[in-house]
CSV table of C-alpha atoms and ligand atoms in Angstrom, one decimal:
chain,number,residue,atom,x,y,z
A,1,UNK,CA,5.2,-13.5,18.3
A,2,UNK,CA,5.9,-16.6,16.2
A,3,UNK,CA,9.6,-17.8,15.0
A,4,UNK,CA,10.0,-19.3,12.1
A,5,UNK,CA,14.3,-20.3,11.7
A,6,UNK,CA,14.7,-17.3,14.2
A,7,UNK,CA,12.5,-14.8,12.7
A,8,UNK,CA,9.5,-13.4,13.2
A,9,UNK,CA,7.2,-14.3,10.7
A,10,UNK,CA,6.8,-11.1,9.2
A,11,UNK,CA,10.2,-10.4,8.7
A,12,UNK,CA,10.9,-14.0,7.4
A,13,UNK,CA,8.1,-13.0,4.8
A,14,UNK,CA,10.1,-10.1,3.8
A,15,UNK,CA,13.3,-12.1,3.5
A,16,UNK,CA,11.7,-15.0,1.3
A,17,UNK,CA,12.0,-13.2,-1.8
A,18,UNK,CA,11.7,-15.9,-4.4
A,19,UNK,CA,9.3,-18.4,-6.3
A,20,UNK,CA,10.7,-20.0,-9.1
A,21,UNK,CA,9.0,-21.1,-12.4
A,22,UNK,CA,9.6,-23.2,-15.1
A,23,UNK,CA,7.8,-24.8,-17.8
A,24,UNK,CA,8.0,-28.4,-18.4
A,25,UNK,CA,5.4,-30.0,-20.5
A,26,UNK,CA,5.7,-33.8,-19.9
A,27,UNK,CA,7.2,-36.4,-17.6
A,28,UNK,CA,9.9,-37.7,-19.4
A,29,UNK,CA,12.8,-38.3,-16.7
A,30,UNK,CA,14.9,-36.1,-18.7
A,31,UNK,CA,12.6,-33.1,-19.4
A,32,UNK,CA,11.8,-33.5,-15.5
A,33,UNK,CA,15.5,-33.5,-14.5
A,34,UNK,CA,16.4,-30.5,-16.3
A,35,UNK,CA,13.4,-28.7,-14.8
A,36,UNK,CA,14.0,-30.1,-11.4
A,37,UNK,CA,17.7,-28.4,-12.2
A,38,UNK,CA,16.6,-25.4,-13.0
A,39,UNK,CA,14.3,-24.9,-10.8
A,40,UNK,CA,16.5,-25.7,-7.8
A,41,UNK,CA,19.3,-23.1,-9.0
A,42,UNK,CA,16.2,-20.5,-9.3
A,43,UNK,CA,15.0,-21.5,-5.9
A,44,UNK,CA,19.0,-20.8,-4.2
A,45,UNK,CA,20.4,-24.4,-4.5
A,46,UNK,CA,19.5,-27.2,-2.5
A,47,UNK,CA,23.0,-26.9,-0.6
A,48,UNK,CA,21.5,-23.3,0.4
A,49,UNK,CA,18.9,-25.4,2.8
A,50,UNK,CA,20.7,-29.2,2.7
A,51,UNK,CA,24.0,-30.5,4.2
A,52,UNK,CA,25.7,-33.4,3.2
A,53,UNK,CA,24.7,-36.3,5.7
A,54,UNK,CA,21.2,-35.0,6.4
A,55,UNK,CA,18.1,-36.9,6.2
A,56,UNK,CA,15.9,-35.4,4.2
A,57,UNK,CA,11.8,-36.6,4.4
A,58,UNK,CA,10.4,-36.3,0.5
A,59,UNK,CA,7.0,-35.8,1.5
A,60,UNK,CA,5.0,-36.5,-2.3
A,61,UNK,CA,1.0,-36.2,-2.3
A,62,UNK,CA,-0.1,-39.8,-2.0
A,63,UNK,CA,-3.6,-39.5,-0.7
A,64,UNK,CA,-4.2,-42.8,-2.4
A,65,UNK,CA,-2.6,-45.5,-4.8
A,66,UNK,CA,-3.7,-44.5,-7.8
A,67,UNK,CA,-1.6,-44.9,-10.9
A,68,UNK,CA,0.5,-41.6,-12.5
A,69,UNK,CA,-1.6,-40.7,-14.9
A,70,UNK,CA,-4.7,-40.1,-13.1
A,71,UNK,CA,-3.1,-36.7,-12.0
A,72,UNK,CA,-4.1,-37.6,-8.1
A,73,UNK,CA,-0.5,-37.8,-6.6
A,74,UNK,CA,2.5,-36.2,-7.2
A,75,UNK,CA,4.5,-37.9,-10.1
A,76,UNK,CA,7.3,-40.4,-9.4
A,77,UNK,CA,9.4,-38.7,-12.1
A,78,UNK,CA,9.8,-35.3,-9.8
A,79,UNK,CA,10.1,-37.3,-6.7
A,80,UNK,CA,13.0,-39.5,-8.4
A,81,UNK,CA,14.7,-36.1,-9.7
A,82,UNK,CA,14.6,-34.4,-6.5
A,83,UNK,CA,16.1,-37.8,-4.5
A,84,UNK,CA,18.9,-38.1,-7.2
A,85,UNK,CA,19.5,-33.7,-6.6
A,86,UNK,CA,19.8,-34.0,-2.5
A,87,UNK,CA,22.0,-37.6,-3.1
A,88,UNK,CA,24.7,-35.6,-5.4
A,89,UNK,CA,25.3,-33.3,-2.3
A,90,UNK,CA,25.6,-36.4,0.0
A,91,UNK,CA,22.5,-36.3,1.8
A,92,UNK,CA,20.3,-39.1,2.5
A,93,UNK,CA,16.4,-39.2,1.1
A,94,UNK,CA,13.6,-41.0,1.8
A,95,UNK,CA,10.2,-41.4,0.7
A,96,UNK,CA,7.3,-40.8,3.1
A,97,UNK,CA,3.4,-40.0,3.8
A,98,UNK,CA,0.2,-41.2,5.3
A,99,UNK,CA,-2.6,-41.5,2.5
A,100,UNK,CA,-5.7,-41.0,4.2
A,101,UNK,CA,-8.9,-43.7,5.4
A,102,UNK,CA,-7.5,-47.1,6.3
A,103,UNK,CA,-4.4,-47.4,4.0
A,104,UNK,CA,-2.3,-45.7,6.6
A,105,UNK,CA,-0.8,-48.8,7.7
A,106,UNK,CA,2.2,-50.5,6.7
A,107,UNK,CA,0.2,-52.7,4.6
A,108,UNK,CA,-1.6,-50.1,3.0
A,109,UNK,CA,1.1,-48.2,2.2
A,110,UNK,CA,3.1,-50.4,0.1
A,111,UNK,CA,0.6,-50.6,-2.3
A,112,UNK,CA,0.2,-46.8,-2.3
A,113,UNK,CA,3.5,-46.5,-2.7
A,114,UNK,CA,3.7,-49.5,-5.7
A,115,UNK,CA,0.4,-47.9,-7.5
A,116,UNK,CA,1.5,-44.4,-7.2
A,117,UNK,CA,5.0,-45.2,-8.9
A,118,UNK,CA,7.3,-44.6,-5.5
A,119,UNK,CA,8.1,-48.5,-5.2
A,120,UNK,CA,10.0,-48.2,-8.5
A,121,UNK,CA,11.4,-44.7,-7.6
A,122,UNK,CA,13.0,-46.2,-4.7
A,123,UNK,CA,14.1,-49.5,-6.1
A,124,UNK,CA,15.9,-47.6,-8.8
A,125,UNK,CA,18.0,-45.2,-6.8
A,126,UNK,CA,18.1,-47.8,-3.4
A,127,UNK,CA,16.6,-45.4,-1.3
A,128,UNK,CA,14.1,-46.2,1.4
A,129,UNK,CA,10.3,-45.6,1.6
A,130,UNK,CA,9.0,-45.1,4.8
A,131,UNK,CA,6.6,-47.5,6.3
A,132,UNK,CA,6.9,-46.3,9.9
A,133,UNK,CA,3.5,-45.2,11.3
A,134,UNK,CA,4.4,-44.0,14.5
A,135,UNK,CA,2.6,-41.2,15.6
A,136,UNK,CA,4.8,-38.3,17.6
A,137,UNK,CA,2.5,-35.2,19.4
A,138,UNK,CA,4.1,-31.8,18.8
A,139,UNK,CA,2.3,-28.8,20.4
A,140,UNK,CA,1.2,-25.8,18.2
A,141,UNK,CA,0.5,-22.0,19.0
A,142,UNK,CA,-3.2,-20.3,20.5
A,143,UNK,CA,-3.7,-19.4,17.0
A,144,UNK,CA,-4.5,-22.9,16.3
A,145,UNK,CA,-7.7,-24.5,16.6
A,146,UNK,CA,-6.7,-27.3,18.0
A,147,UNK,CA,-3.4,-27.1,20.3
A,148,UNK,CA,-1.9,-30.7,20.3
A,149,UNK,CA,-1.5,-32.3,16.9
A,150,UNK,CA,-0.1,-36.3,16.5
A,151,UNK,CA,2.4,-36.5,13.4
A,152,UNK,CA,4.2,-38.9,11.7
A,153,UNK,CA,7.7,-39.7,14.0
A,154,UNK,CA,9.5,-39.7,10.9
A,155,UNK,CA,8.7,-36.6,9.6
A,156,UNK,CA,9.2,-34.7,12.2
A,157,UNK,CA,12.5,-36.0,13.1
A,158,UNK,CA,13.8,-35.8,9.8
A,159,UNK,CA,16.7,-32.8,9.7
A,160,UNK,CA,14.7,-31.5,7.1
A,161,UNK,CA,11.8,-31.8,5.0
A,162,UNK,CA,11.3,-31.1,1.2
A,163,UNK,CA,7.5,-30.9,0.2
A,164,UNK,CA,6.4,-32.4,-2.9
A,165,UNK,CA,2.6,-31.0,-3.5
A,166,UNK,CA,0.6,-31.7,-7.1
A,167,UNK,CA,-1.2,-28.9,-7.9
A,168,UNK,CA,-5.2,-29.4,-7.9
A,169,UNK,CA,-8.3,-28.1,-6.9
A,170,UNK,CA,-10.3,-29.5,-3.7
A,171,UNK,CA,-13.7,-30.1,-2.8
A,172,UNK,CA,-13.3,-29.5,1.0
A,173,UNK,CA,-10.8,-26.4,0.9
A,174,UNK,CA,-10.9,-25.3,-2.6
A,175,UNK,CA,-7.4,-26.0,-3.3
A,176,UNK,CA,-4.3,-28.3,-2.3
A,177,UNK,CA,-0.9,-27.4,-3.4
A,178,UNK,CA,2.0,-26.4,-0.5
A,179,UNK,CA,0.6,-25.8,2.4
A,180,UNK,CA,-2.1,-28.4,2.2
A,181,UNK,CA,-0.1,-31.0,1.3
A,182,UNK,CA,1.5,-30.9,4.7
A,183,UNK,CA,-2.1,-32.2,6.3
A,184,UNK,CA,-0.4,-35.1,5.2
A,185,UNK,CA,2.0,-35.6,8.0
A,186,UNK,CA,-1.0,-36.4,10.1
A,187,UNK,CA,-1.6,-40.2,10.6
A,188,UNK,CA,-4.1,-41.3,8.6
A,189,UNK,CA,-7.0,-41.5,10.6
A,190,UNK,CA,-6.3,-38.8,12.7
A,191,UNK,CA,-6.6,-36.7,9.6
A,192,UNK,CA,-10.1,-37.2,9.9
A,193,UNK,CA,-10.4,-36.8,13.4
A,194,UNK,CA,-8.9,-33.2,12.9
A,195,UNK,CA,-11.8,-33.1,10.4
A,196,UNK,CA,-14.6,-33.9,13.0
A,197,UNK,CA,-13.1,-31.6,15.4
A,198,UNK,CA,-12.3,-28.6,13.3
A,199,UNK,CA,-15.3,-28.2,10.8
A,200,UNK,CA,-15.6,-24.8,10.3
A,201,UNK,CA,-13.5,-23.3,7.1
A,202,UNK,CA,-11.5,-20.4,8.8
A,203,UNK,CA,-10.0,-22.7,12.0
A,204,UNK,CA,-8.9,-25.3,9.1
A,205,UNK,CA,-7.5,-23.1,7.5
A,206,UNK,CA,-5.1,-21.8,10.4
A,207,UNK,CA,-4.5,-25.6,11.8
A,208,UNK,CA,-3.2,-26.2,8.0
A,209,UNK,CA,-1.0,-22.5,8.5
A,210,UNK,CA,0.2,-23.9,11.8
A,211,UNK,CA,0.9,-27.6,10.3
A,212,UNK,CA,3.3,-25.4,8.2
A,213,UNK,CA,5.0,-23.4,10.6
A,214,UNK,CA,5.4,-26.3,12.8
A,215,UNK,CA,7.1,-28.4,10.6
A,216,UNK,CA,8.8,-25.7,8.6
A,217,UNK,CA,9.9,-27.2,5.6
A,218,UNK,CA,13.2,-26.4,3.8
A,219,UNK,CA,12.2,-26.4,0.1
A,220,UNK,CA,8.9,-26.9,-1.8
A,221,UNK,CA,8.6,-28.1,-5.5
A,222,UNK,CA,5.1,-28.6,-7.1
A,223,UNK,CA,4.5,-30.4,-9.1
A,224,UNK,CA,2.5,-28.4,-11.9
A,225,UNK,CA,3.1,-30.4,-15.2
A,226,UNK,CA,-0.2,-32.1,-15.0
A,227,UNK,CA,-2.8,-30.9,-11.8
A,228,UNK,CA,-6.1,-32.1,-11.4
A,229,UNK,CA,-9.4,-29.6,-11.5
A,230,UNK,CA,-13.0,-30.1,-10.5
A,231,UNK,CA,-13.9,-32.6,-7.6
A,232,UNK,CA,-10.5,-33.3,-6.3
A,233,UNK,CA,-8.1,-34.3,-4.8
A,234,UNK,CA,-9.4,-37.8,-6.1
A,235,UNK,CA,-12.3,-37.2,-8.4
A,236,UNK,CA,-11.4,-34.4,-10.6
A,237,UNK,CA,-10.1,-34.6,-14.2
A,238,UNK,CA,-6.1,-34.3,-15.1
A,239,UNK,CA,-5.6,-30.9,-16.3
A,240,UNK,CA,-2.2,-29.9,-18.5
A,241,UNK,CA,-0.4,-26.8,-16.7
A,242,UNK,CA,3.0,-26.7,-17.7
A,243,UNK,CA,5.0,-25.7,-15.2
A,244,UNK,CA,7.3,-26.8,-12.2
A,245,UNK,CA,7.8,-24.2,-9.6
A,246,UNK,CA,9.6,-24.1,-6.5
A,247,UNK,CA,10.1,-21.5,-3.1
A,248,UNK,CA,11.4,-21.9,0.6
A,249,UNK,CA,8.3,-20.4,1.4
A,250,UNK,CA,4.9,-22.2,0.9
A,251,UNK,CA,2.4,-19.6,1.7
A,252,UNK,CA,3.8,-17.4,-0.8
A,253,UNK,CA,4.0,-19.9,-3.3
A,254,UNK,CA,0.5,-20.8,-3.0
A,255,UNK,CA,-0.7,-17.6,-3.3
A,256,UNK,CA,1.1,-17.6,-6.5
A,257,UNK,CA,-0.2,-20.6,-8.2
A,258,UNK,CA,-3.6,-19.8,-7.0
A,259,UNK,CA,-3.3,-16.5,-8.9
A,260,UNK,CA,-2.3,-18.6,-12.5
A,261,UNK,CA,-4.9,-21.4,-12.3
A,262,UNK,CA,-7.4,-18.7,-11.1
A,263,UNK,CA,-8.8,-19.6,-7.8
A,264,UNK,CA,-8.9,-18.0,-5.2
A,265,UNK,CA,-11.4,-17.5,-1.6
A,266,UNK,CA,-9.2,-20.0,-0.3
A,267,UNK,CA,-9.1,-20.2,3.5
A,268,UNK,CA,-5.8,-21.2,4.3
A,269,UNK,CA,-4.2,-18.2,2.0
A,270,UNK,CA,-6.7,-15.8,3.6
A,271,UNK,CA,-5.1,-17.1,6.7
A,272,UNK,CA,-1.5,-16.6,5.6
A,273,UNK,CA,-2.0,-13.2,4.1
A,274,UNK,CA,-3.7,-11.9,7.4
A,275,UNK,CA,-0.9,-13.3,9.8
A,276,UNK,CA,1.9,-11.7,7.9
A,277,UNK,CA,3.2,-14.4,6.1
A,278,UNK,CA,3.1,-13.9,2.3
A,279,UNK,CA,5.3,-10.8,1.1
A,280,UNK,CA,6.4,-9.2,-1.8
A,281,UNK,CA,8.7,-11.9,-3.6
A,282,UNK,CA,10.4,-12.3,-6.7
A,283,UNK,CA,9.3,-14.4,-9.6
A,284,UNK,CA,12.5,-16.3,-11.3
A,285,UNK,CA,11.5,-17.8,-14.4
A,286,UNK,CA,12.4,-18.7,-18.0
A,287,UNK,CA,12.1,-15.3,-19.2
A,288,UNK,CA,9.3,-16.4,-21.2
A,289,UNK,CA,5.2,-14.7,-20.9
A,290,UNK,CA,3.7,-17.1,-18.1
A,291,UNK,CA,0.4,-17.9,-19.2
A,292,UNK,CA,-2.4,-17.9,-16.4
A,293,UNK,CA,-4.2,-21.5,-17.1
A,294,UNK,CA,-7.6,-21.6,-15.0
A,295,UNK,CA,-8.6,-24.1,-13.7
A,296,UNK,CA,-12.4,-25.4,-12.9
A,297,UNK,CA,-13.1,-25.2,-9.0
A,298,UNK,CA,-14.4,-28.0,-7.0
A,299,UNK,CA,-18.5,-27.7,-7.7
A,300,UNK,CA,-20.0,-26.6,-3.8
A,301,UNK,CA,-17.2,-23.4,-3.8
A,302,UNK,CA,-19.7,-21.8,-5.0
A,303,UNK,CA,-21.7,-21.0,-1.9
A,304,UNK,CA,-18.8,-20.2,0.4
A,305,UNK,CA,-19.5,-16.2,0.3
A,306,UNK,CA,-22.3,-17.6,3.4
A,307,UNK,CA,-18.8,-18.2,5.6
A,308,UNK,CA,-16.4,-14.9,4.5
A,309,UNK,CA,-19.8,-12.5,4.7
A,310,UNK,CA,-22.1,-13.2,7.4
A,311,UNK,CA,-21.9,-13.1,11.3
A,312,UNK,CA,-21.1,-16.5,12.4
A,313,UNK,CA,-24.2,-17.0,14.6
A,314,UNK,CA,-26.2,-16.5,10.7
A,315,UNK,CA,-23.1,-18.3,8.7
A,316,UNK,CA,-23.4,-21.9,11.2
A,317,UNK,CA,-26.8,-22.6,10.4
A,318,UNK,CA,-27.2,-21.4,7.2
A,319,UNK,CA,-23.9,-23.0,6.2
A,320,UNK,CA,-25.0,-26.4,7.7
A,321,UNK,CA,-27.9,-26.5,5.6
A,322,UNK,CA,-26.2,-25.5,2.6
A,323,UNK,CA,-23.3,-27.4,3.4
A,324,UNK,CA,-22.8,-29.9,0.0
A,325,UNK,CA,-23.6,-33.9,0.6
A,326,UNK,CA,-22.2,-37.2,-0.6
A,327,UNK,CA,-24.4,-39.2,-2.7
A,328,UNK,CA,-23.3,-42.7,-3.6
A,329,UNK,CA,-23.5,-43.9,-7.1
A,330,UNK,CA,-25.0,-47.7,-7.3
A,331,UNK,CA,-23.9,-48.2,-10.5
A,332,UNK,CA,-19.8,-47.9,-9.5
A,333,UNK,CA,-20.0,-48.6,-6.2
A,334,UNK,CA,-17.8,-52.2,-5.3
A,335,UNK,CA,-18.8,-51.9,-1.7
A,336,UNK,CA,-15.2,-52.0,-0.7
A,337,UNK,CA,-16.3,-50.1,2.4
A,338,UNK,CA,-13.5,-47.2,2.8
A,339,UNK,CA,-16.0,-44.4,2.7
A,340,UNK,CA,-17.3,-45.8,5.8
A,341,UNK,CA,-13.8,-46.2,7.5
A,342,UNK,CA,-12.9,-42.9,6.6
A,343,UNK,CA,-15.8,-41.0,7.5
A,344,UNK,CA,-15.0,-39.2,11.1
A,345,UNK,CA,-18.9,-38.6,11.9
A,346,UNK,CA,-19.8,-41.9,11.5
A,347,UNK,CA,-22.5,-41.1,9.3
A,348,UNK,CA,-22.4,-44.2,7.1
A,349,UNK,CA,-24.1,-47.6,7.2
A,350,UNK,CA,-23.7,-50.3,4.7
A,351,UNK,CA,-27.0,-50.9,3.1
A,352,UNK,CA,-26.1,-52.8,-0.1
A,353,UNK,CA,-24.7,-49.1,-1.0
A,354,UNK,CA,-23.4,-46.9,1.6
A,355,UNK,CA,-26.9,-44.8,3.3
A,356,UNK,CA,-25.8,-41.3,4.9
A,357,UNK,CA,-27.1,-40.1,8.2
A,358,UNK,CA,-27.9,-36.6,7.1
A,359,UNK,CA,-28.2,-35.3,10.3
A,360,UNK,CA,-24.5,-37.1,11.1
A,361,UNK,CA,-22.7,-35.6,8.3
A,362,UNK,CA,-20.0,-33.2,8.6
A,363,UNK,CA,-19.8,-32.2,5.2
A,364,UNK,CA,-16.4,-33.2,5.4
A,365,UNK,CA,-16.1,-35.2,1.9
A,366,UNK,CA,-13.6,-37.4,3.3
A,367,UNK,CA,-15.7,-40.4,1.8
A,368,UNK,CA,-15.5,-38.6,-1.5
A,369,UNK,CA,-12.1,-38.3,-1.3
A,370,UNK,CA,-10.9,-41.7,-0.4
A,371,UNK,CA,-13.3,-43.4,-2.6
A,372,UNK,CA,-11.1,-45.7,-5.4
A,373,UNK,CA,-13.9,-46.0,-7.5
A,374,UNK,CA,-15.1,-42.3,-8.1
A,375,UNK,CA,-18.4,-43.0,-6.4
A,376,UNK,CA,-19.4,-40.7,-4.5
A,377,UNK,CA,-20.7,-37.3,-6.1
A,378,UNK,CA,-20.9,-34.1,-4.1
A,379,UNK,CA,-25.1,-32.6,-4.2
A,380,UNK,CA,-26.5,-29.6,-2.9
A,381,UNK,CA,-29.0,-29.9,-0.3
A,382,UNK,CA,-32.2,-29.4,-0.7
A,383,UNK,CA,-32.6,-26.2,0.2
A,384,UNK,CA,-29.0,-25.3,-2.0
A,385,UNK,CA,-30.5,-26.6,-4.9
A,386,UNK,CA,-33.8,-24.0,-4.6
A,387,UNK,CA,-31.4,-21.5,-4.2
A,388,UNK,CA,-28.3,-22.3,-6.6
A,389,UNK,CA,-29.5,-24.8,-9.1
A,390,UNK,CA,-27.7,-28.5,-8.5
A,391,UNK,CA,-24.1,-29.2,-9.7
A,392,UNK,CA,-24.9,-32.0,-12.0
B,1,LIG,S1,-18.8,-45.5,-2.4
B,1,LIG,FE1,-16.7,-45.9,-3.0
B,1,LIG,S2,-15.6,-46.2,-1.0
B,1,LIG,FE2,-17.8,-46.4,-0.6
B,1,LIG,S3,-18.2,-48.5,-0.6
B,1,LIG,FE3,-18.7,-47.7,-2.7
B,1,LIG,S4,-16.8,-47.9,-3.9
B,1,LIG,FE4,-16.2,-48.2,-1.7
B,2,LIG,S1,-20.5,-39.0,5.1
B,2,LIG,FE1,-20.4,-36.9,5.6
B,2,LIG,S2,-19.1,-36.8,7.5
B,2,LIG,FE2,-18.8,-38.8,6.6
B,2,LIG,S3,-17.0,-38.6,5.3
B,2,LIG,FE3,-18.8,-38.2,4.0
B,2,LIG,S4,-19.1,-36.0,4.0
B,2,LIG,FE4,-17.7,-36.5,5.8
């Protein structure tokens, strides 16, 4: 039985009762404000889940420093109305993640955090961003893949923690938003060591269930003004979505969004749904028609039915040599060399571009995630291609 704030997580799912919704077109600071507003009265009030004197981790998607407008991290203008809501009930926020690949150090971060607008957040409202990298181990449950996971010290110590995903689609797991976001606690490197360890779809998806229930945050507000579709996190296109939303529970609000933008075989909300944790909740919202807005999945999600539909002794191999590759693009490559230090399979080599070691790779896409330059597309195999046609 798992406990989640003294409850067993199926009756916790049936006493989270809310998402809240509400549409917000643009990232003026005082369009974002009122929505930030409203949405936090929708979602019970932050003095429902925040006491005055707290500190309170604001844990933004910064998976690299790239500036607002490229829809790749959550935008300072939400982070900077949420810090302002939990400092009017005399708590005390901070700014905190670990992008992934080699800008997890402290030197790294502060020009995550100066591209990605948090530098400026801060400054403004004299609130610290966290450049602490220590790494804590917390132990999760047998239903995880992996039973020891090393976090970030100051997350987990924080008295509570308010998760701050962008929605967009992903070429790994399909989707980021909520419960993904949290994979972000995880040292930077160690992300993809988790990666190397835990390839298969199904176990990622209940490490990134577990992440959740282990770090059990208080509130979560997505960000859903602008998202990102396609190739993300990184390499997808911005795309307009209109809304803010907020719920105490994650899982649940996931499975929400994923039912507006219109994706779905995604392996961490199969996960939740099966272990009980996404109920029957309430929408709270402007009282206004919500439109669905889909959005275009990552390009390989399209051969995943091998994983959810065969035995696994079939789904392995035939997965592995379906499974999509990195191919690196001369013409915008800068040979900066962070595909290379973020690849957990070592399957890179710098020959004037990067060369892949097709026997090496993973499939992970870590490389084409942490690429700056967008220079890495995603092909089928070979044998994906006969089958499917390529992507491009
Ligand atoms: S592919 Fe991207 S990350 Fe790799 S060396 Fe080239 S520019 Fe850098
Ligand atoms: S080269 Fe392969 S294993 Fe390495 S990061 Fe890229 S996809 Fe993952």
């Amino acid at each position: 039985m798992i406990l989640v704030d003294g409850y067993e997580v199926t009756e916790l799912a049936k006493k989270i009762k809310e998402v809240a919704i509400t549409a917000c077109d643009d990232y003026s600071q005082v369009k974002v404000d009122a929505a930030v507003n409203r949405i936090l009265e929708r979602a019970g009030g932050l003095e429902s889940c925040i006491r005055p004197g707290m500190r309170v981790a604001l844990k933004p998607n910064l998976v690299m420093g790239k500036d607002p407008a490229a829809a790749v991290t959550t935008h300072p203008a939400i982070v900077e109305s949420v810090a302002k809501a939990v400092m009017d009930i005399g708590a005390v926020p901070f700014i905190v993640d670990s992008p992934g690949g080699p800008s997890a150090n402290a030197t790294g971060l502060r020009m995550v955090y100066k591209k990605t607008g948090m530098t400026s957040v801060a400054e403004r409202l004299g609130i610290e961003l966290c450049h602490d990298t220590t790494e804590v181990e917390i132990a999760l449950t047998d239903q995880s893949p992996i039973r020891k996971v090393a976090l970030l010290k100051v997350i987990h110590e924080a008295d509570a923690i308010i998760n701050l995903p962008k929605v967009k689609t992903h070429a790994q797991t399909g989707y980021t938003g909520a419960v993904k976001n949290l994979y972000g606690a995880i040292p930077g490197m160690r992300k993809a060591e988790y990666h190397f360890r835990v390839q298969e779809r199904k176990p990622f998806g209940q490490l990134l269930v577990e992440l959740n229930l282990a770090l059990r945050p208080v509130l979560t507000i997505m960000d859903g003004v602008i998202g990102m579709e396609g190739d993300g996190p990184t390499a997808g296109e911005p795309k307009p979505f209109g809304y803010l939303l907020a719920s105490r529970c994650p899982f649940t609000l996931d499975n929400y969004v994923l039912s507006l933008i219109r994706i779905d075989d995604i392996e961490m909300d199969r996960v939740a749904q099966a272990r009980g944790l996404i109920g029957p909740f309430r929408l709270v919202d402007d009282g206004k028609e919500i439109r669905p807005v889909p959005f275009r999945p990552a390009a390989h999600r399209r051969v995943n039915f091998v994983e959810n539909y065969l035995p696994a002794f079939l789904a392995r191999p035939i997965s592995r040599s379906l499974r999509p590759l990195p191919a690196f693009l001369p013409q915008k490559c800068v040979r900066c060399r962070i595909c290379l230090q973020s690849c957990p399979a070592d399957a890179l080599t710098m020959e004037g571009i990067p060369r892949l070691d097709k026997e090496k790779c993973i499939g992970c896409l870590c490389c084409q995630e942490m690429c700056p330059e967008r220079a890495v597309e995603v092909r089928r195999s070979g044998i994906g291609r006969l089958l499917f046609g390529s992507f491009h």
